[in-house]
PDB file of C-alpha atoms in Angstrom:
ATOM      1  CA  MET A   1      67.090 163.544 129.385  1.00 46.00           C
ATOM      2  CA  SER A   2      67.707 167.293 129.268  1.00 50.00           C
ATOM      3  CA  THR A   3      70.684 168.524 131.193  1.00 52.00           C
ATOM      4  CA  ALA A   4      69.668 172.314 131.062  1.00 52.00           C
ATOM      5  CA  VAL A   5      69.289 174.016 134.434  1.00 61.00           C
ATOM      6  CA  THR A   6      65.751 174.756 135.446  1.00 67.00           C
ATOM      7  CA  TYR A   7      66.116 178.260 136.856  1.00 75.00           C
ATOM      8  CA  PRO A   8      65.174 181.251 134.766  1.00 88.00           C
ATOM      9  CA  THR A   9      67.311 182.564 131.891  1.00 94.00           C
ATOM     10  CA  SER A  10      67.617 185.787 133.821  1.00 95.00           C
ATOM     11  CA  ARG A  11      69.640 183.848 136.424  1.00 94.00           C
ATOM     12  CA  LEU A  12      71.826 182.299 133.795  1.00 96.00           C
ATOM     13  CA  ARG A  13      72.654 185.783 132.644  1.00 97.00           C
ATOM     14  CA  GLN A  14      73.325 186.903 136.197  1.00 98.00           C
ATOM     15  CA  ARG A  15      75.715 184.005 136.631  1.00 98.00           C
ATOM     16  CA  ALA A  16      77.388 184.736 133.388  1.00 98.00           C
ATOM     17  CA  ALA A  17      77.968 188.377 134.396  1.00 98.00           C
ATOM     18  CA  ALA A  18      79.300 187.296 137.811  1.00 98.00           C
ATOM     19  CA  PHE A  19      81.839 184.887 136.238  1.00 98.00           C
ATOM     20  CA  GLY A  20      82.926 187.641 133.848  1.00 98.00           C
ATOM     21  CA  LEU A  21      83.425 190.164 136.600  1.00 98.00           C
ATOM     22  CA  LEU A  22      85.324 187.695 138.819  1.00 98.00           C
ATOM     23  CA  ALA A  23      87.580 186.912 135.807  1.00 98.00           C
ATOM     24  CA  ASN A  24      88.417 190.679 135.503  1.00 97.00           C
ATOM     25  CA  MET A  25      89.262 190.950 139.170  1.00 97.00           C
ATOM     26  CA  LEU A  26      91.698 187.927 138.984  1.00 97.00           C
ATOM     27  CA  GLY A  27      93.406 189.132 135.735  1.00 95.00           C
ATOM     28  CA  ALA A  28      96.621 190.897 135.326  1.00 94.00           C
ATOM     29  CA  ASP A  29      95.093 194.415 135.320  1.00 94.00           C
ATOM     30  CA  VAL A  30      94.960 194.901 139.001  1.00 94.00           C
ATOM     31  CA  ARG A  31      93.071 198.097 138.688  1.00 93.00           C
ATOM     32  CA  ALA A  32      89.860 195.941 138.432  1.00 95.00           C
ATOM     33  CA  LEU A  33      90.447 194.622 141.907  1.00 94.00           C
ATOM     34  CA  LEU A  34      90.344 198.259 143.154  1.00 93.00           C
ATOM     35  CA  ASP A  35      87.347 199.369 141.124  1.00 95.00           C
ATOM     36  CA  ASP A  36      84.606 200.217 143.480  1.00 94.00           C
ATOM     37  CA  ASP A  37      81.985 200.247 140.803  1.00 97.00           C
ATOM     38  CA  LEU A  38      82.921 196.866 139.564  1.00 97.00           C
ATOM     39  CA  VAL A  39      82.856 195.393 143.068  1.00 97.00           C
ATOM     40  CA  ALA A  40      79.509 197.038 143.808  1.00 97.00           C
ATOM     41  CA  GLY A  41      78.066 195.710 140.460  1.00 98.00           C
ATOM     42  CA  LEU A  42      79.402 192.239 141.286  1.00 98.00           C
ATOM     43  CA  ARG A  43      77.749 192.314 144.622  1.00 98.00           C
ATOM     44  CA  ARG A  44      74.496 193.462 143.279  1.00 98.00           C
ATOM     45  CA  ILE A  45      74.503 190.661 140.746  1.00 98.00           C
ATOM     46  CA  LEU A  46      75.205 188.027 143.290  1.00 98.00           C
ATOM     47  CA  ASP A  47      72.459 189.418 145.672  1.00 97.00           C
ATOM     48  CA  ASP A  48      69.808 189.489 142.915  1.00 96.00           C
ATOM     49  CA  ALA A  49      70.765 185.955 141.853  1.00 95.00           C
ATOM     50  CA  GLY A  50      70.653 184.740 145.391  1.00 95.00           C
ATOM     51  CA  ASP A  51      74.205 183.511 145.367  1.00 97.00           C
ATOM     52  CA  THR A  52      74.633 184.364 149.045  1.00 97.00           C
ATOM     53  CA  GLY A  53      77.669 182.100 149.557  1.00 97.00           C
ATOM     54  CA  ALA A  54      79.760 183.832 146.952  1.00 98.00           C
ATOM     55  CA  LEU A  55      78.408 187.222 148.226  1.00 98.00           C
ATOM     56  CA  GLN A  56      79.495 186.496 151.765  1.00 97.00           C
ATOM     57  CA  ARG A  57      83.032 185.611 150.598  1.00 97.00           C
ATOM     58  CA  LEU A  58      83.384 189.236 149.302  1.00 96.00           C
ATOM     59  CA  ASP A  59      82.664 190.735 152.758  1.00 95.00           C
ATOM     60  CA  ASP A  60      86.279 191.007 153.641  1.00 92.00           C
ATOM     61  CA  LEU A  61      87.374 192.564 150.373  1.00 94.00           C
ATOM     62  CA  GLU A  62      87.159 196.189 151.545  1.00 90.00           C
ATOM     63  CA  SER A  63      89.403 195.581 154.574  1.00 91.00           C
ATOM     64  CA  VAL A  64      92.242 193.804 152.565  1.00 93.00           C
ATOM     65  CA  ARG A  65      92.290 195.867 149.353  1.00 87.00           C
ATOM     66  CA  PRO A  66      95.100 198.442 149.365  1.00 84.00           C
ATOM     67  CA  GLY A  67      94.095 202.009 148.401  1.00 73.00           C
ATOM     68  CA  ASP A  68      97.125 202.239 146.081  1.00 76.00           C
ATOM     69  CA  PRO A  69      97.695 199.837 143.197  1.00 80.00           C
ATOM     70  CA  SER A  70     101.528 200.280 143.250  1.00 82.00           C
ATOM     71  CA  GLY A  71     103.128 196.967 143.989  1.00 87.00           C
ATOM     72  CA  LEU A  72      99.981 194.896 143.216  1.00 93.00           C
ATOM     73  CA  ALA A  73     100.965 194.278 139.688  1.00 91.00           C
ATOM     74  CA  GLY A  74     104.396 192.911 140.693  1.00 92.00           C
ATOM     75  CA  THR A  75     102.713 190.778 143.363  1.00 93.00           C
ATOM     76  CA  TRP A  76     100.305 189.248 140.747  1.00 93.00           C
ATOM     77  CA  VAL A  77     103.173 188.437 138.398  1.00 91.00           C
ATOM     78  CA  ARG A  78     105.414 187.004 141.112  1.00 91.00           C
ATOM     79  CA  TRP A  79     102.717 184.681 142.560  1.00 94.00           C
ATOM     80  CA  PHE A  80     100.076 184.012 139.823  1.00 92.00           C
ATOM     81  CA  ASP A  81     102.200 184.239 136.659  1.00 85.00           C
ATOM     82  CA  LEU A  82     105.592 182.992 137.584  1.00 77.00           C
ATOM     83  CA  GLY A  83     104.296 179.722 139.234  1.00 69.00           C
ATOM     84  CA  ARG A  84     104.293 180.144 143.012  1.00 80.00           C
ATOM     85  CA  VAL A  85     100.523 179.965 143.263  1.00 94.00           C
ATOM     86  CA  ALA A  86      99.999 179.543 139.494  1.00 93.00           C
ATOM     87  CA  ALA A  87      96.503 180.318 138.341  1.00 95.00           C
ATOM     88  CA  TYR A  88      96.579 177.456 135.845  1.00 95.00           C
ATOM     89  CA  GLU A  89      94.650 174.340 135.878  1.00 95.00           C
ATOM     90  CA  GLY A  90      97.525 172.181 134.830  1.00 92.00           C
ATOM     91  CA  SER A  91      99.561 173.561 137.807  1.00 91.00           C
ATOM     92  CA  ASN A  92      96.966 172.483 140.382  1.00 91.00           C
ATOM     93  CA  VAL A  93      96.185 168.916 139.283  1.00 87.00           C
ATOM     94  CA  PRO A  94      98.431 165.854 139.182  1.00 83.00           C
ATOM     95  CA  ALA A  95     100.490 165.402 135.982  1.00 73.00           C
ATOM     96  CA  THR A  96      99.636 162.477 133.783  1.00 71.00           C
ATOM     97  CA  ALA A  97     101.947 160.382 131.633  1.00 62.00           C
ATOM     98  CA  GLY A  98     101.410 162.654 128.743  1.00 68.00           C
ATOM     99  CA  GLY A  99     102.144 165.791 130.759  1.00 76.00           C
ATOM    100  CA  VAL A 100      99.956 168.808 130.702  1.00 85.00           C
ATOM    101  CA  THR A 101      99.554 168.942 126.966  1.00 89.00           C
ATOM    102  CA  PRO A 102      96.570 166.671 126.659  1.00 91.00           C
ATOM    103  CA  ARG A 103      94.676 168.653 129.236  1.00 93.00           C
ATOM    104  CA  LEU A 104      95.449 171.910 127.429  1.00 94.00           C
ATOM    105  CA  ALA A 105      94.420 170.451 124.187  1.00 95.00           C
ATOM    106  CA  ASP A 106      91.079 169.270 125.670  1.00 96.00           C
ATOM    107  CA  ILE A 107      90.337 172.764 127.116  1.00 97.00           C
ATOM    108  CA  ALA A 108      91.305 174.410 123.799  1.00 96.00           C
ATOM    109  CA  GLY A 109      88.893 172.057 122.002  1.00 96.00           C
ATOM    110  CA  PHE A 110      85.978 173.258 124.272  1.00 97.00           C
ATOM    111  CA  TYR A 111      86.863 176.883 123.415  1.00 97.00           C
ATOM    112  CA  SER A 112      87.120 176.246 119.709  1.00 97.00           C
ATOM    113  CA  ALA A 113      83.691 174.561 119.686  1.00 96.00           C
ATOM    114  CA  PHE A 114      82.175 177.802 120.949  1.00 96.00           C
ATOM    115  CA  GLY A 115      84.203 180.221 118.798  1.00 94.00           C
ATOM    116  CA  MET A 116      86.601 181.196 121.602  1.00 93.00           C
ATOM    117  CA  ALA A 117      90.337 181.401 121.435  1.00 91.00           C
ATOM    118  CA  VAL A 118      93.110 182.355 123.908  1.00 92.00           C
ATOM    119  CA  SER A 119      96.142 184.212 122.685  1.00 89.00           C
ATOM    120  CA  LYS A 120      99.379 184.937 124.362  1.00 87.00           C
ATOM    121  CA  ASP A 121      98.708 182.553 127.223  1.00 92.00           C
ATOM    122  CA  ARG A 122      97.701 178.990 128.014  1.00 94.00           C
ATOM    123  CA  PRO A 123      93.985 178.164 127.773  1.00 96.00           C
ATOM    124  CA  ASP A 124      93.876 176.727 131.264  1.00 96.00           C
ATOM    125  CA  HIS A 125      94.281 180.099 133.090  1.00 96.00           C
ATOM    126  CA  ILE A 126      91.624 180.923 135.607  1.00 97.00           C
ATOM    127  CA  VAL A 127      90.669 184.064 133.638  1.00 97.00           C
ATOM    128  CA  ALA A 128      90.079 182.113 130.514  1.00 97.00           C
ATOM    129  CA  GLU A 129      88.175 179.323 132.152  1.00 98.00           C
ATOM    130  CA  LEU A 130      85.791 181.839 133.898  1.00 98.00           C
ATOM    131  CA  GLU A 131      85.283 183.731 130.746  1.00 98.00           C
ATOM    132  CA  PHE A 132      84.440 180.421 129.015  1.00 98.00           C
ATOM    133  CA  MET A 133      81.762 179.749 131.561  1.00 98.00           C
ATOM    134  CA  THR A 134      80.303 183.252 130.759  1.00 98.00           C
ATOM    135  CA  VAL A 135      80.129 182.142 127.095  1.00 98.00           C
ATOM    136  CA  LEU A 136      78.472 178.867 127.901  1.00 98.00           C
ATOM    137  CA  LEU A 137      75.757 180.460 130.191  1.00 98.00           C
ATOM    138  CA  LEU A 138      75.032 183.179 127.714  1.00 97.00           C
ATOM    139  CA  ALA A 139      74.764 180.597 124.927  1.00 97.00           C
ATOM    140  CA  GLU A 140      72.325 178.565 126.929  1.00 97.00           C
ATOM    141  CA  ALA A 141      70.262 181.584 127.900  1.00 97.00           C
ATOM    142  CA  GLU A 142      69.964 182.836 124.346  1.00 97.00           C
ATOM    143  CA  ALA A 143      69.098 179.483 122.998  1.00 97.00           C
ATOM    144  CA  ARG A 144      66.385 178.962 125.625  1.00 95.00           C
ATOM    145  CA  GLU A 145      64.945 182.515 125.009  1.00 96.00           C
ATOM    146  CA  ALA A 146      64.933 181.619 121.277  1.00 97.00           C
ATOM    147  CA  GLY A 147      63.132 178.303 121.892  1.00 96.00           C
ATOM    148  CA  ASP A 148      66.061 176.393 120.484  1.00 96.00           C
ATOM    149  CA  ARG A 149      66.135 173.342 122.729  1.00 94.00           C
ATOM    150  CA  GLU A 150      68.836 171.453 120.944  1.00 96.00           C
ATOM    151  CA  ARG A 151      71.309 174.367 121.102  1.00 96.00           C
ATOM    152  CA  ALA A 152      70.422 175.042 124.753  1.00 96.00           C
ATOM    153  CA  GLU A 153      71.216 171.435 125.573  1.00 95.00           C
ATOM    154  CA  ILE A 154      74.531 171.558 123.679  1.00 96.00           C
ATOM    155  CA  ALA A 155      75.554 174.526 125.793  1.00 97.00           C
ATOM    156  CA  ALA A 156      74.269 172.957 129.056  1.00 96.00           C
ATOM    157  CA  ASP A 157      76.074 169.733 128.369  1.00 96.00           C
ATOM    158  CA  ALA A 158      79.293 171.576 127.651  1.00 97.00           C
ATOM    159  CA  ALA A 159      78.968 173.490 130.914  1.00 97.00           C
ATOM    160  CA  ARG A 160      78.386 170.225 132.883  1.00 97.00           C
ATOM    161  CA  VAL A 161      81.416 168.417 131.258  1.00 97.00           C
ATOM    162  CA  PHE A 162      83.688 171.503 131.629  1.00 98.00           C
ATOM    163  CA  LEU A 163      82.756 171.844 135.244  1.00 98.00           C
ATOM    164  CA  ARG A 164      83.196 168.157 135.961  1.00 97.00           C
ATOM    165  CA  ASP A 165      86.488 167.688 134.013  1.00 96.00           C
ATOM    166  CA  HIS A 166      88.182 171.090 134.337  1.00 97.00           C
ATOM    167  CA  LEU A 167      87.086 174.202 136.311  1.00 98.00           C
ATOM    168  CA  GLY A 168      85.353 172.295 139.147  1.00 97.00           C
ATOM    169  CA  THR A 169      88.388 170.110 139.731  1.00 96.00           C
ATOM    170  CA  TRP A 170      90.923 172.663 140.773  1.00 96.00           C
ATOM    171  CA  VAL A 171      89.462 176.082 141.629  1.00 97.00           C
ATOM    172  CA  THR A 172      88.649 175.318 145.270  1.00 96.00           C
ATOM    173  CA  ALA A 173      92.134 174.025 145.989  1.00 95.00           C
ATOM    174  CA  TRP A 174      93.700 176.985 144.138  1.00 97.00           C
ATOM    175  CA  ALA A 175      91.572 179.414 146.249  1.00 97.00           C
ATOM    176  CA  ALA A 176      92.732 177.751 149.385  1.00 96.00           C
ATOM    177  CA  ARG A 177      96.430 178.219 148.231  1.00 95.00           C
ATOM    178  CA  VAL A 178      95.715 181.888 147.638  1.00 97.00           C
ATOM    179  CA  GLY A 179      94.492 182.149 151.172  1.00 96.00           C
ATOM    180  CA  ASP A 180      97.689 180.545 152.523  1.00 95.00           C
ATOM    181  CA  VAL A 181      99.838 183.444 151.292  1.00 95.00           C
ATOM    182  CA  ASP A 182      99.800 186.660 153.222  1.00 94.00           C
ATOM    183  CA  GLU A 183     100.804 188.723 150.137  1.00 93.00           C
ATOM    184  CA  LEU A 184      97.824 187.541 148.365  1.00 96.00           C
ATOM    185  CA  ARG A 185      95.238 188.671 150.895  1.00 96.00           C
ATOM    186  CA  PRO A 186      93.812 191.308 148.488  1.00 96.00           C
ATOM    187  CA  TRP A 187      92.767 188.512 146.046  1.00 97.00           C
ATOM    188  CA  PHE A 188      91.650 185.817 148.485  1.00 98.00           C
ATOM    189  CA  PRO A 189      87.990 187.081 148.907  1.00 98.00           C
ATOM    190  CA  VAL A 190      87.623 187.116 145.141  1.00 98.00           C
ATOM    191  CA  ALA A 191      89.231 183.641 144.703  1.00 98.00           C
ATOM    192  CA  ALA A 192      87.039 182.322 147.530  1.00 98.00           C
ATOM    193  CA  ALA A 193      83.993 183.855 145.925  1.00 98.00           C
ATOM    194  CA  THR A 194      84.918 182.314 142.625  1.00 98.00           C
ATOM    195  CA  ALA A 195      85.266 178.836 144.232  1.00 98.00           C
ATOM    196  CA  GLU A 196      81.840 179.347 145.932  1.00 98.00           C
ATOM    197  CA  LEU A 197      80.142 180.271 142.734  1.00 98.00           C
ATOM    198  CA  VAL A 198      81.690 177.373 140.845  1.00 98.00           C
ATOM    199  CA  ARG A 199      80.446 174.984 143.608  1.00 97.00           C
ATOM    200  CA  ALA A 200      76.920 176.534 143.252  1.00 96.00           C
ATOM    201  CA  GLU A 201      76.910 176.042 139.519  1.00 96.00           C
ATOM    202  CA  CYS A 202      78.026 172.426 140.072  1.00 96.00           C
ATOM    203  CA  ARG A 203      75.272 171.890 142.549  1.00 95.00           C
ATOM    204  CA  ASP A 204      72.634 173.446 140.267  1.00 94.00           C
ATOM    205  CA  ARG A 205      73.728 171.240 137.406  1.00 95.00           C
ATOM    206  CA  ARG A 206      74.154 168.118 139.606  1.00 94.00           C
ATOM    207  CA  VAL A 207      77.735 167.830 138.743  1.00 95.00           C
ATOM    208  CA  ILE A 208      80.385 166.150 140.903  1.00 95.00           C
ATOM    209  CA  PRO A 209      83.796 167.360 139.794  1.00 94.00           C
ATOM    210  CA  LEU A 210      86.511 164.785 139.326  1.00 90.00           C
ATOM    211  CA  ARG A 211      88.785 164.595 142.443  1.00 79.00           C
ATOM    212  CA  LEU A 212      92.165 164.828 141.046  1.00 64.00           C
ATOM    213  CA  SER A 213      94.270 166.336 143.767  1.00 46.00           C
ATOM    214  CA  PRO A 214      94.444 167.595 147.320  1.00 47.00           C
ATOM    215  CA  VAL A 215      95.363 171.162 148.204  1.00 42.00           C
ATOM    216  CA  LEU A 216      98.873 171.645 146.912  1.00 45.00           C
ATOM    217  CA  PRO A 217     101.739 173.651 148.681  1.00 43.00           C
ATOM    218  CA  ALA A 218     102.440 177.065 147.439  1.00 40.00           C
ATOM    219  CA  ASP A 219     105.383 175.940 145.458  1.00 39.00           C
ATOM    220  CA  GLY A 220     104.125 172.614 144.251  1.00 37.00           C
ATOM    221  CA  GLY A 221     102.335 171.123 141.241  1.00 36.00           C
ATOM    222  CA  LEU A 222     103.973 173.410 138.667  1.00 34.00           C
ATOM    223  CA  ALA A 223     103.741 172.528 134.973  1.00 35.00           C
ATOM    224  CA  ASP A 224     106.985 171.647 133.178  1.00 36.00           C
ATOM    225  CA  PRO A 225     108.206 175.040 131.792  1.00 34.00           C
ATOM    226  CA  ASP A 226     110.064 173.131 128.931  1.00 39.00           C
ATOM    227  CA  GLU A 227     106.920 171.438 127.698  1.00 37.00           C
ATOM    228  CA  PRO A 228     105.330 173.296 124.702  1.00 38.00           C
ATOM    229  CA  ALA A 229     101.860 174.553 125.544  1.00 37.00           C
ATOM    230  CA  PRO A 230      99.370 174.413 122.722  1.00 34.00           C
ATOM    231  CA  ARG A 231      97.330 177.639 121.913  1.00 37.00           C
ATOM    232  CA  CYS A 232      93.739 177.730 121.057  1.00 35.00           C
ATOM    233  CA  GLY A 233      93.416 177.416 117.314  1.00 37.00           C
ATOM    234  CA  ASP A 234      96.700 175.583 116.845  1.00 36.00           C
TER     235      ASP A 234
END
């Protein structure tokens, strides 16, 4: 039975664009968070797609965004990069007997299958996983528009499994952790909108993400810094 979503390809493209913009706003370049045109574009896309849940999560963004980016970059590094509220899947789910390495290898395998690679970072970063969803949704849209049912189903199946086993398992808990830290208030509406959009994609694809972990404390669940992390393409 086909696992492709039934809504129009135009909505696949809208969701793809939304995931890509959210990835930009959660990335290390904090100027994206303060870009009024980018925010307006994201809101317009979510509105056109009918993703009202994610759209409503952005309502508080204007009131919590600082006008000056100074200090934001340091805050991003201190909380998201150095581990306090690490934006990595492996830091937000329970460790297994094999550590985080098997999970990273599985994610890297998804990326490789669709011609994507991550450099200078781990493949389980929130930005990389959201960008991968953009790739999958665009691949499905293009295949459907070309009448290539087999290729469309390959992309759709990959999206379902990736949501079930990876992105859907941790983004809601991570967004809640962001909301628990006062210094991260500028990012919380974006993190919450991201979690809402992931949940919407799961509902549309009839995916129930694996339940791997409750919400972790702000300093918990960190990956072992001494464990080598595989890079995409290794």
